[in-house]
Amino acid sequence: MILVARNEEKLLAAKKSIQESADIDVKKFAVDLQDMDAIEKFYGEVSSLDIDIVINNAGLALGKASFEDYDFKDFEGMIDTNIKGFLKVAQLAMPHLKKHKGHIVNLSSIAGVEAYEGGSVYCASKAFVKMISRNLRIDLAGTGVRVTDIAPGAVETDFSNTRFKGDTAVAESVYKGYAPLQPEDIADCIAFAVSRPVHVNIDYMLVMPTAQASATRLVKN
Ligand code: 8X3
């Protein structure tokens, strides 16, 4: 298993935790997915390894202002990770995936199918992920490579801390008053998709907390 993220300490913790429950070799690479050269370097370093499944998970929301007032740097940050980094990871994975009849799992969002106030570029970037996933299915037809797009609703992660830039009160309020999804719930969906028999391709999964019925319809107590 190859772990890729920016934070060396978190990578080390994840590696340790995985190796406590599974007897597998875990390699870790500290890579900023906004850095296209760093992604190329990473793929160069793992070129001799057999990569058969890619979980293309990096993505973030920055801010939630109205379009007119949005900090353009935040637009760029989302585009750099959610679109450019996402594309680079996917494109450089192709030779590996074709060689092994592998599987790429892209993480989009409910935001990729529903617009909401303040969502502008975040929503558009997730619609991008959704459409590229559809296109990959078409382009890869006949290669044996599988493509899955998993679109989560509200998942309790660092997502809102990042979006609201350390305003913990606002960030925490996003997940209060109902049971949000946990990262493990989405990991279960990924595990389901990649463990189907090779003739089965799960194209798309939209997964929300039971208390969430749409991007903006959340029932809180
Ligand atoms: C994250 C979920 O509700 O901000 O993709 O769109 S939401």
Coordinates of N, CA and C and ligand atoms in Angstrom, one line a residue:
M1 N 0.8 -1.2 0.0 CA 0.0 0.0 0.0 C 0.9 1.2 0.0
I2 N 0.5 2.2 -0.8 CA 1.3 3.4 -0.9 C 0.4 4.6 -0.4
L3 N 0.9 5.3 0.6 CA 0.1 6.4 1.1 C 0.8 7.7 0.6
V4 N -0.1 8.6 0.2 CA 0.4 9.9 -0.3 C -0.4 11.0 0.3
A5 N 0.3 12.0 0.9 CA -0.3 13.1 1.6 C 0.8 14.1 1.8
R6 N 0.4 15.3 2.3 CA 1.4 16.3 2.6 C 2.1 16.1 3.9
N7 N 1.4 15.7 4.9 CA 1.9 15.7 6.3 C 2.6 14.5 6.7
E8 N 3.9 14.6 6.9 CA 4.7 13.4 7.2 C 4.3 12.7 8.5
E9 N 3.9 13.5 9.5 CA 3.5 12.9 10.8 C 2.2 12.1 10.6
K10 N 1.3 12.7 9.9 CA 0.0 11.9 9.7 C 0.2 10.7 8.9
L11 N 1.1 10.8 7.9 CA 1.4 9.6 7.1 C 2.0 8.5 8.0
L12 N 2.9 8.9 8.8 CA 3.6 7.9 9.7 C 2.5 7.3 10.6
A13 N 1.6 8.1 11.2 CA 0.6 7.5 12.1 C -0.3 6.6 11.3
A14 N -0.7 7.0 10.1 CA -1.6 6.1 9.2 C -0.9 4.8 8.9
K15 N 0.4 4.9 8.6 CA 1.2 3.7 8.2 C 1.2 2.7 9.4
K16 N 1.5 3.3 10.6 CA 1.6 2.5 11.8 C 0.2 1.8 12.1
S17 N -0.8 2.6 12.0 CA -2.2 2.1 12.3 C -2.6 1.0 11.3
I18 N -2.2 1.1 10.0 CA -2.5 0.1 9.1 C -1.8 -1.2 9.4
Q19 N -0.5 -1.0 9.7 CA 0.4 -2.2 9.9 C 0.0 -2.9 11.2
E20 N -0.7 -2.2 12.1 CA -1.1 -2.9 13.3 C -2.2 -3.9 13.0
S21 N -3.0 -3.7 12.0 CA -4.1 -4.6 11.7 C -3.9 -5.4 10.4
A22 N -2.9 -5.1 9.7 CA -2.7 -5.9 8.4 C -1.2 -6.1 8.2
D23 N -0.9 -7.3 7.8 CA 0.5 -7.7 7.5 C 0.9 -7.3 6.1
I24 N 1.0 -6.0 5.8 CA 1.3 -5.6 4.5 C 2.4 -4.6 4.5
D25 N 3.1 -4.4 3.4 CA 4.1 -3.4 3.2 C 3.5 -2.1 2.9
V26 N 3.8 -1.1 3.8 CA 3.2 0.2 3.5 C 4.3 1.2 3.3
K27 N 4.2 1.9 2.1 CA 5.2 3.0 1.8 C 4.5 4.3 1.9
K28 N 5.2 5.3 2.3 CA 4.6 6.7 2.4 C 5.4 7.7 1.7
F29 N 4.7 8.6 1.0 CA 5.3 9.7 0.3 C 4.7 11.0 0.6
A30 N 5.5 12.0 1.1 CA 4.9 13.3 1.4 C 4.9 14.1 0.1
V31 N 3.8 14.3 -0.4 CA 3.6 15.0 -1.7 C 2.5 16.0 -1.6
D32 N 2.7 17.2 -2.1 CA 1.7 18.2 -2.2 C 1.1 18.1 -3.5
L33 N -0.2 17.8 -3.6 CA -0.8 17.5 -4.9 C -1.2 18.7 -5.7
Q34 N -0.8 19.9 -5.1 CA -0.9 21.1 -5.9 C 0.4 21.3 -6.7
D35 N 1.3 20.5 -6.5 CA 2.6 20.6 -7.2 C 2.8 19.5 -8.2
M36 N 2.6 19.9 -9.5 CA 2.5 18.9 -10.6 C 3.9 18.2 -10.7
D37 N 5.0 19.0 -10.5 CA 6.3 18.3 -10.6 C 6.5 17.3 -9.5
A38 N 6.0 17.6 -8.3 CA 6.1 16.7 -7.2 C 5.3 15.4 -7.5
I39 N 4.2 15.5 -8.1 CA 3.4 14.3 -8.5 C 4.2 13.5 -9.5
E40 N 4.8 14.1 -10.5 CA 5.6 13.4 -11.5 C 6.8 12.7 -10.8
K41 N 7.4 13.4 -9.9 CA 8.5 12.8 -9.2 C 8.1 11.6 -8.4
F42 N 6.9 11.7 -7.7 CA 6.4 10.6 -7.0 C 6.2 9.4 -7.9
Y43 N 5.5 9.6 -9.0 CA 5.3 8.4 -9.9 C 6.6 7.9 -10.5
G44 N 7.6 8.7 -10.6 CA 8.9 8.2 -11.0 C 9.5 7.3 -10.0
E45 N 9.3 7.7 -8.7 CA 9.9 6.9 -7.6 C 9.2 5.5 -7.4
V46 N 7.9 5.4 -7.9 CA 7.2 4.2 -7.7 C 7.0 3.4 -9.0
S47 N 7.8 3.8 -10.0 CA 7.5 3.3 -11.4 C 7.7 1.7 -11.4
S48 N 8.6 1.2 -10.5 CA 8.8 -0.2 -10.5 C 7.8 -1.0 -9.7
L49 N 6.9 -0.3 -9.0 CA 5.9 -1.0 -8.1 C 4.7 -1.3 -9.0
D50 N 3.9 -2.3 -8.5 CA 2.7 -2.7 -9.2 C 1.5 -1.9 -8.6
I51 N 1.1 -0.8 -9.2 CA 0.0 -0.1 -8.7 C -1.3 -0.5 -9.4
D52 N -2.2 -1.2 -8.7 CA -3.4 -1.7 -9.4 C -4.7 -1.0 -9.0
I53 N -4.6 -0.3 -7.8 CA -5.8 0.5 -7.4 C -5.4 1.9 -7.0
V54 N -6.0 2.9 -7.5 CA -5.7 4.3 -7.1 C -6.9 4.9 -6.5
I55 N -6.8 5.4 -5.3 CA -7.9 6.1 -4.6 C -7.6 7.6 -4.8
N56 N -8.2 8.2 -5.7 CA -7.9 9.6 -6.0 C -8.8 10.5 -5.2
N57 N -8.3 10.8 -3.9 CA -9.1 11.3 -2.9 C -8.9 12.8 -2.5
A58 N -7.7 13.3 -3.0 CA -7.4 14.7 -2.5 C -8.4 15.7 -3.0
G59 N -8.8 16.6 -2.1 CA -9.7 17.6 -2.5 C -10.0 18.5 -1.3
L60 N -10.4 19.7 -1.6 CA -10.7 20.6 -0.5 C -11.6 21.7 -0.9
A61 N -12.3 22.3 0.1 CA -13.1 23.5 -0.1 C -12.4 24.6 0.7
L62 N -12.3 25.8 0.1 CA -11.7 26.9 0.7 C -12.7 28.1 0.7
G63 N -13.3 28.4 1.8 CA -14.2 29.5 1.9 C -15.6 29.1 1.5
K64 N -16.6 30.0 1.7 CA -18.0 29.8 1.3 C -18.7 31.2 1.1
A65 N -17.9 32.1 0.5 CA -18.4 33.4 0.3 C -19.3 33.4 -1.0
S66 N -20.0 34.5 -1.2 CA -20.7 34.7 -2.5 C -19.7 34.8 -3.6
F67 N -20.0 34.5 -4.8 CA -19.1 34.4 -5.9 C -18.4 35.7 -6.1
E68 N -19.1 36.8 -6.0 CA -18.5 38.2 -6.2 C -17.4 38.5 -5.2
D69 N -17.7 38.0 -3.9 CA -16.8 38.4 -2.8 C -15.6 37.4 -2.6
Y70 N -15.7 36.3 -3.3 CA -14.7 35.2 -3.1 C -13.3 35.7 -3.3
D71 N -12.4 35.2 -2.4 CA -11.0 35.5 -2.6 C -10.5 34.6 -3.7
F72 N -10.0 35.3 -4.8 CA -9.6 34.5 -6.0 C -8.5 33.4 -5.7
K73 N -7.7 33.7 -4.7 CA -6.7 32.7 -4.3 C -7.3 31.4 -3.8
D74 N -8.5 31.6 -3.2 CA -9.2 30.4 -2.8 C -9.7 29.6 -4.0
F75 N -10.2 30.3 -5.0 CA -10.6 29.6 -6.2 C -9.4 28.8 -6.8
E76 N -8.3 29.5 -6.8 CA -7.1 28.8 -7.4 C -6.6 27.6 -6.6
G77 N -6.7 27.8 -5.2 CA -6.4 26.6 -4.4 C -7.2 25.4 -4.7
M78 N -8.5 25.6 -4.8 CA -9.4 24.5 -5.1 C -9.2 23.9 -6.5
I79 N -8.9 24.8 -7.4 CA -8.7 24.3 -8.8 C -7.4 23.6 -8.9
D80 N -6.3 24.0 -8.1 CA -5.0 23.4 -8.1 C -5.1 21.9 -7.6
T81 N -5.9 21.8 -6.5 CA -6.0 20.4 -5.9 C -7.1 19.6 -6.6
N82 N -8.3 20.1 -6.6 CA -9.5 19.3 -7.0 C -9.5 19.0 -8.5
I83 N -8.8 19.9 -9.3 CA -8.9 19.7 -10.7 C -7.5 19.3 -11.2
K84 N -6.5 20.2 -11.0 CA -5.2 19.9 -11.6 C -4.5 18.7 -10.9
G85 N -4.4 18.7 -9.6 CA -3.8 17.6 -8.9 C -4.6 16.3 -9.2
F86 N -5.9 16.3 -9.1 CA -6.7 15.2 -9.4 C -6.4 14.6 -10.8
L87 N -6.3 15.5 -11.8 CA -6.0 15.1 -13.2 C -4.6 14.4 -13.3
K88 N -3.7 15.1 -12.7 CA -2.3 14.6 -12.8 C -2.2 13.2 -12.1
V89 N -2.8 13.0 -11.0 CA -2.7 11.7 -10.3 C -3.4 10.7 -11.2
A90 N -4.5 11.0 -11.8 CA -5.2 10.1 -12.7 C -4.5 9.7 -13.9
Q91 N -3.9 10.8 -14.6 CA -3.3 10.5 -15.9 C -2.0 9.7 -15.7
L92 N -1.2 10.0 -14.7 CA 0.0 9.2 -14.6 C -0.2 7.8 -14.0
A93 N -1.4 7.6 -13.5 CA -1.8 6.2 -13.0 C -2.1 5.3 -14.2
M94 N -2.5 5.9 -15.4 CA -3.0 5.1 -16.4 C -2.2 3.9 -16.9
P95 N -0.8 4.1 -17.1 CA 0.0 3.0 -17.6 C -0.1 1.8 -16.5
H96 N 0.0 2.2 -15.2 CA -0.1 1.2 -14.2 C -1.4 0.4 -14.3
L97 N -2.5 1.2 -14.4 CA -3.8 0.6 -14.3 C -4.1 -0.3 -15.6
K98 N -3.6 0.2 -16.7 CA -3.8 -0.6 -17.9 C -3.0 -1.9 -17.8
K99 N -1.8 -1.8 -17.3 CA -1.0 -3.0 -17.2 C -1.7 -4.1 -16.3
H100 N -2.3 -3.6 -15.2 CA -2.8 -4.6 -14.2 C -4.3 -4.7 -14.3
K101 N -5.0 -4.2 -15.4 CA -6.5 -4.1 -15.4 C -7.0 -3.6 -14.0
G102 N -6.5 -2.5 -13.7 CA -6.7 -2.0 -12.3 C -8.0 -1.2 -12.2
H103 N -8.0 -0.3 -11.1 CA -9.2 0.3 -10.7 C -8.9 1.7 -10.2
I104 N -9.5 2.8 -10.7 CA -9.4 4.1 -10.1 C -10.7 4.5 -9.5
V105 N -10.6 4.9 -8.2 CA -11.7 5.4 -7.5 C -11.6 6.9 -7.3
N106 N -12.5 7.7 -7.8 CA -12.4 9.1 -7.7 C -13.4 9.6 -6.7
L107 N -13.0 10.5 -5.8 CA -14.0 11.0 -4.8 C -14.5 12.4 -5.2
S108 N -15.8 12.4 -5.6 CA -16.4 13.7 -6.0 C -17.2 14.1 -4.7
S109 N -18.4 14.5 -4.9 CA -19.2 15.0 -3.8 C -20.7 15.2 -4.2
I110 N -21.6 15.2 -3.2 CA -22.9 15.7 -3.5 C -22.9 17.1 -4.1
A111 N -21.8 17.8 -3.8 CA -21.6 19.2 -4.4 C -21.4 19.1 -5.9
G112 N -21.0 18.0 -6.4 CA -20.8 17.9 -7.9 C -22.1 17.7 -8.6
V113 N -23.2 17.5 -7.9 CA -24.5 17.3 -8.6 C -25.5 18.4 -8.1
E114 N -25.2 19.1 -7.0 CA -26.1 20.1 -6.5 C -25.4 21.4 -6.2
A115 N -25.8 22.5 -6.7 CA -25.2 23.8 -6.4 C -25.8 24.2 -5.0
Y116 N -25.0 24.9 -4.2 CA -25.5 25.5 -3.0 C -24.8 26.9 -2.8
E117 N -25.5 27.7 -2.0 CA -25.0 29.1 -1.7 C -23.5 29.0 -1.2
G118 N -22.7 29.8 -1.9 CA -21.3 29.8 -1.5 C -20.4 28.7 -2.0
G119 N -21.1 27.8 -2.8 CA -20.3 26.6 -3.3 C -19.6 26.8 -4.6
S120 N -20.0 27.8 -5.3 CA -19.4 28.0 -6.7 C -18.3 27.1 -7.2
V121 N -17.1 27.5 -6.9 CA -15.9 26.8 -7.6 C -15.8 25.4 -6.9
Y122 N -16.1 25.3 -5.6 CA -16.0 23.9 -5.0 C -17.0 23.0 -5.8
C123 N -18.2 23.4 -5.9 CA -19.3 22.6 -6.6 C -18.8 22.3 -8.0
A124 N -18.3 23.3 -8.7 CA -17.9 23.1 -10.1 C -16.8 22.2 -10.2
S125 N -15.8 22.2 -9.2 CA -14.7 21.3 -9.3 C -15.1 19.9 -9.1
K126 N -16.2 19.7 -8.3 CA -16.6 18.3 -8.0 C -17.5 17.8 -9.2
A127 N -18.2 18.7 -9.9 CA -18.8 18.4 -11.1 C -17.8 17.9 -12.2
F128 N -16.6 18.6 -12.1 CA -15.5 18.2 -13.0 C -15.1 16.8 -12.7
V129 N -14.9 16.4 -11.4 CA -14.5 15.1 -11.0 C -15.5 14.1 -11.5
K130 N -16.8 14.4 -11.4 CA -17.9 13.5 -11.8 C -17.8 13.3 -13.3
M131 N -17.6 14.4 -14.1 CA -17.6 14.2 -15.5 C -16.4 13.5 -16.1
I132 N -15.2 13.8 -15.5 CA -14.0 13.1 -15.9 C -14.2 11.6 -15.6
S133 N -14.8 11.3 -14.5 CA -15.0 9.9 -14.2 C -15.9 9.2 -15.3
R134 N -16.9 9.9 -15.7 CA -17.7 9.4 -16.8 C -16.9 9.2 -18.1
N135 N -16.1 10.2 -18.3 CA -15.2 10.2 -19.5 C -14.2 9.0 -19.5
L136 N -13.7 8.8 -18.3 CA -12.7 7.8 -18.1 C -13.3 6.4 -18.4
R137 N -14.5 6.2 -18.0 CA -15.2 5.0 -18.3 C -15.3 4.7 -19.8
I138 N -15.6 5.8 -20.5 CA -15.7 5.7 -22.0 C -14.3 5.4 -22.6
D139 N -13.3 6.3 -22.2 CA -12.0 6.1 -22.8 C -11.3 4.8 -22.4
L140 N -11.7 4.3 -21.3 CA -11.0 3.0 -20.8 C -11.8 1.8 -21.2
A141 N -12.9 1.9 -21.8 CA -13.7 0.8 -22.2 C -12.9 -0.2 -23.0
G142 N -12.9 -1.4 -22.7 CA -12.2 -2.4 -23.4 C -10.8 -2.7 -22.8
T143 N -10.3 -1.9 -21.9 CA -9.0 -2.1 -21.3 C -9.1 -3.0 -20.0
G144 N -10.3 -3.2 -19.5 CA -10.4 -3.9 -18.2 C -10.2 -3.0 -17.0
V145 N -9.9 -1.8 -17.2 CA -9.7 -0.9 -16.1 C -11.1 -0.4 -15.6
R146 N -11.3 -0.4 -14.3 CA -12.5 0.0 -13.7 C -12.4 1.4 -13.2
V147 N -13.6 2.1 -13.2 CA -13.6 3.5 -12.8 C -14.8 3.7 -11.9
T148 N -14.6 4.2 -10.7 CA -15.8 4.4 -9.8 C -15.7 5.8 -9.3
D149 N -16.8 6.5 -9.3 CA -17.0 7.8 -8.7 C -17.8 7.7 -7.4
I150 N -17.2 8.1 -6.3 CA -18.0 8.0 -5.0 C -18.2 9.5 -4.6
A151 N -19.5 9.8 -4.4 CA -19.9 11.2 -4.1 C -20.5 11.2 -2.7
P152 N -19.6 11.7 -1.7 CA -20.1 11.7 -0.3 C -20.9 13.0 -0.1
G153 N -21.8 12.9 0.9 CA -22.4 14.1 1.5 C -21.6 14.5 2.7
A154 N -22.2 14.9 3.8 CA -21.5 15.4 4.9 C -20.7 14.3 5.6
V155 N -19.4 14.4 5.6 CA -18.5 13.5 6.3 C -17.7 14.2 7.4
E156 N -17.7 13.7 8.6 CA -17.0 14.5 9.7 C -15.5 14.2 9.5
T157 N -14.8 15.2 8.9 CA -13.3 15.1 8.7 C -12.8 16.5 9.0
D158 N -11.6 16.8 8.5 CA -11.0 18.1 8.7 C -11.6 19.1 7.6
F159 N -12.5 18.6 6.7 CA -13.0 19.3 5.6 C -13.5 20.7 6.0
S160 N -14.3 20.8 7.1 CA -14.9 22.1 7.4 C -13.9 23.0 8.1
N161 N -13.0 22.4 8.9 CA -11.9 23.2 9.5 C -11.1 23.9 8.4
T162 N -10.8 23.2 7.3 CA -10.1 23.7 6.2 C -10.9 24.8 5.5
R163 N -12.2 24.5 5.2 CA -13.1 25.4 4.5 C -13.2 26.7 5.3
F164 N -13.4 26.6 6.6 CA -13.6 27.8 7.4 C -12.4 28.3 8.1
K165 N -11.2 27.8 7.7 CA -9.9 28.3 8.0 C -9.7 28.5 9.5
G166 N -10.0 27.5 10.3 CA -9.7 27.5 11.7 C -10.8 28.1 12.6
D167 N -11.9 28.5 11.9 CA -13.1 29.0 12.7 C -13.8 27.7 13.2
T168 N -13.3 27.2 14.4 CA -13.8 25.9 14.8 C -15.2 25.9 15.2
A169 N -15.8 27.0 15.7 CA -17.2 27.0 16.1 C -18.0 26.8 14.8
V170 N -17.7 27.5 13.7 CA -18.5 27.3 12.5 C -18.3 25.8 12.0
A171 N -17.0 25.4 12.0 CA -16.7 24.1 11.4 C -17.4 23.0 12.2
E172 N -17.4 23.1 13.5 CA -18.0 22.1 14.3 C -19.5 22.1 14.1
S173 N -20.1 23.3 13.9 CA -21.6 23.3 13.8 C -22.1 22.6 12.5
V174 N -21.2 22.4 11.6 CA -21.6 21.7 10.3 C -22.0 20.2 10.7
Y175 N -21.4 19.7 11.7 CA -21.7 18.2 12.0 C -22.5 18.0 13.3
K176 N -23.0 19.1 13.8 CA -23.8 19.0 15.1 C -25.3 18.7 14.9
G177 N -25.9 18.0 15.8 CA -27.3 17.8 15.8 C -27.8 16.7 15.0
Y178 N -26.9 15.9 14.4 CA -27.3 14.7 13.6 C -26.0 13.8 13.6
A179 N -26.2 12.6 13.0 CA -25.1 11.7 12.9 C -24.5 11.8 11.5
P180 N -23.4 12.6 11.3 CA -22.7 12.7 10.0 C -22.1 11.4 9.6
L181 N -21.7 11.2 8.3 CA -20.9 10.1 7.9 C -19.6 10.2 8.6
Q182 N -18.9 9.1 8.9 CA -17.6 9.0 9.3 C -16.7 8.6 8.2
P183 N -15.4 8.9 8.2 CA -14.5 8.5 7.1 C -14.6 7.0 6.8
E184 N -14.8 6.2 7.9 CA -14.9 4.7 7.7 C -16.1 4.3 6.8
D185 N -17.2 5.2 6.9 CA -18.3 4.8 6.0 C -18.0 4.9 4.6
I186 N -17.2 5.9 4.2 CA -16.8 6.1 2.8 C -15.7 5.0 2.5
A187 N -14.8 4.7 3.4 CA -13.8 3.7 3.2 C -14.5 2.4 2.9
D188 N -15.6 2.1 3.6 CA -16.4 0.9 3.3 C -16.9 0.8 1.9
C189 N -17.4 2.0 1.4 CA -17.9 2.0 0.0 C -16.8 1.8 -1.0
I190 N -15.6 2.3 -0.7 CA -14.5 2.1 -1.6 C -14.1 0.6 -1.6
A191 N -14.1 0.1 -0.4 CA -13.7 -1.4 -0.3 C -14.7 -2.2 -1.0
F192 N -16.0 -1.9 -0.9 CA -17.0 -2.6 -1.6 C -16.8 -2.5 -3.2
A193 N -16.6 -1.3 -3.6 CA -16.4 -1.1 -5.1 C -15.2 -1.9 -5.6
V194 N -14.1 -1.8 -4.9 CA -12.9 -2.5 -5.4 C -12.8 -4.0 -5.2
S195 N -13.7 -4.5 -4.4 CA -13.7 -5.9 -4.2 C -14.8 -6.7 -4.9
R196 N -15.5 -6.0 -5.9 CA -16.4 -6.7 -6.7 C -15.7 -7.6 -7.7
P197 N -16.3 -8.6 -8.2 CA -15.7 -9.5 -9.2 C -15.3 -8.6 -10.5
V198 N -14.3 -9.0 -11.2 CA -13.8 -8.1 -12.3 C -14.8 -7.8 -13.4
H199 N -15.9 -8.5 -13.5 CA -16.8 -8.1 -14.5 C -17.8 -7.1 -14.0
V200 N -17.7 -6.6 -12.8 CA -18.6 -5.7 -12.2 C -17.9 -4.3 -12.0
N201 N -18.5 -3.3 -12.6 CA -18.0 -1.9 -12.3 C -19.1 -1.1 -11.6
I202 N -18.8 -0.7 -10.4 CA -19.7 0.3 -9.8 C -19.3 1.7 -10.3
D203 N -20.2 2.2 -11.1 CA -19.9 3.5 -11.8 C -19.9 4.7 -10.8
Y204 N -21.0 4.7 -10.0 CA -21.3 5.9 -9.2 C -22.0 5.6 -7.9
M205 N -21.5 6.1 -6.8 CA -22.3 6.0 -5.5 C -22.4 7.3 -4.9
L206 N -23.7 7.7 -4.6 CA -24.0 8.9 -3.9 C -24.3 8.5 -2.5
V207 N -23.5 9.0 -1.5 CA -23.7 8.5 -0.1 C -23.8 9.6 0.8
M208 N -25.0 9.6 1.5 CA -25.2 10.7 2.5 C -25.6 10.2 3.9
P209 N -25.4 11.0 4.9 CA -26.0 10.6 6.2 C -27.5 10.4 6.0
T210 N -28.1 9.6 6.8 CA -29.6 9.4 6.8 C -30.3 10.7 7.0
A211 N -29.7 11.6 7.8 CA -30.3 12.9 8.2 C -30.2 13.9 7.1
Q212 N -29.4 13.6 6.0 CA -29.2 14.5 4.9 C -29.9 14.0 3.7
A213 N -30.8 14.8 3.1 CA -31.5 14.4 1.9 C -31.1 15.1 0.7
S214 N -30.3 16.1 0.8 CA -29.8 16.8 -0.4 C -28.6 17.6 0.1
A215 N -28.0 18.4 -0.7 CA -26.8 19.2 -0.3 C -27.2 20.1 0.9
T216 N -28.4 20.6 0.8 CA -28.8 21.6 1.8 C -29.9 21.2 2.8
R217 N -30.5 20.0 2.5 CA -31.6 19.6 3.4 C -31.0 18.6 4.4
L218 N -30.7 19.2 5.6 CA -30.2 18.4 6.7 C -31.1 18.6 7.9
V219 N -31.6 17.4 8.5 CA -32.5 17.5 9.6 C -31.6 17.4 10.9
K220 N -31.6 18.5 11.6 CA -30.8 18.6 12.9 C -31.7 18.7 14.1
N221 N -31.3 18.1 15.2 CA -32.1 18.2 16.4 C -31.7 19.4 17.2
Ligands
8X3_1 C1 -18.4 17.9 0.9 C2 -19.8 18.0 1.3 O1 -21.9 19.3 1.8 O2 -19.8 20.6 1.5 O3 -18.1 17.6 -0.4 O4 -20.9 19.7 -0.4 S1 -20.6 19.5 1.0

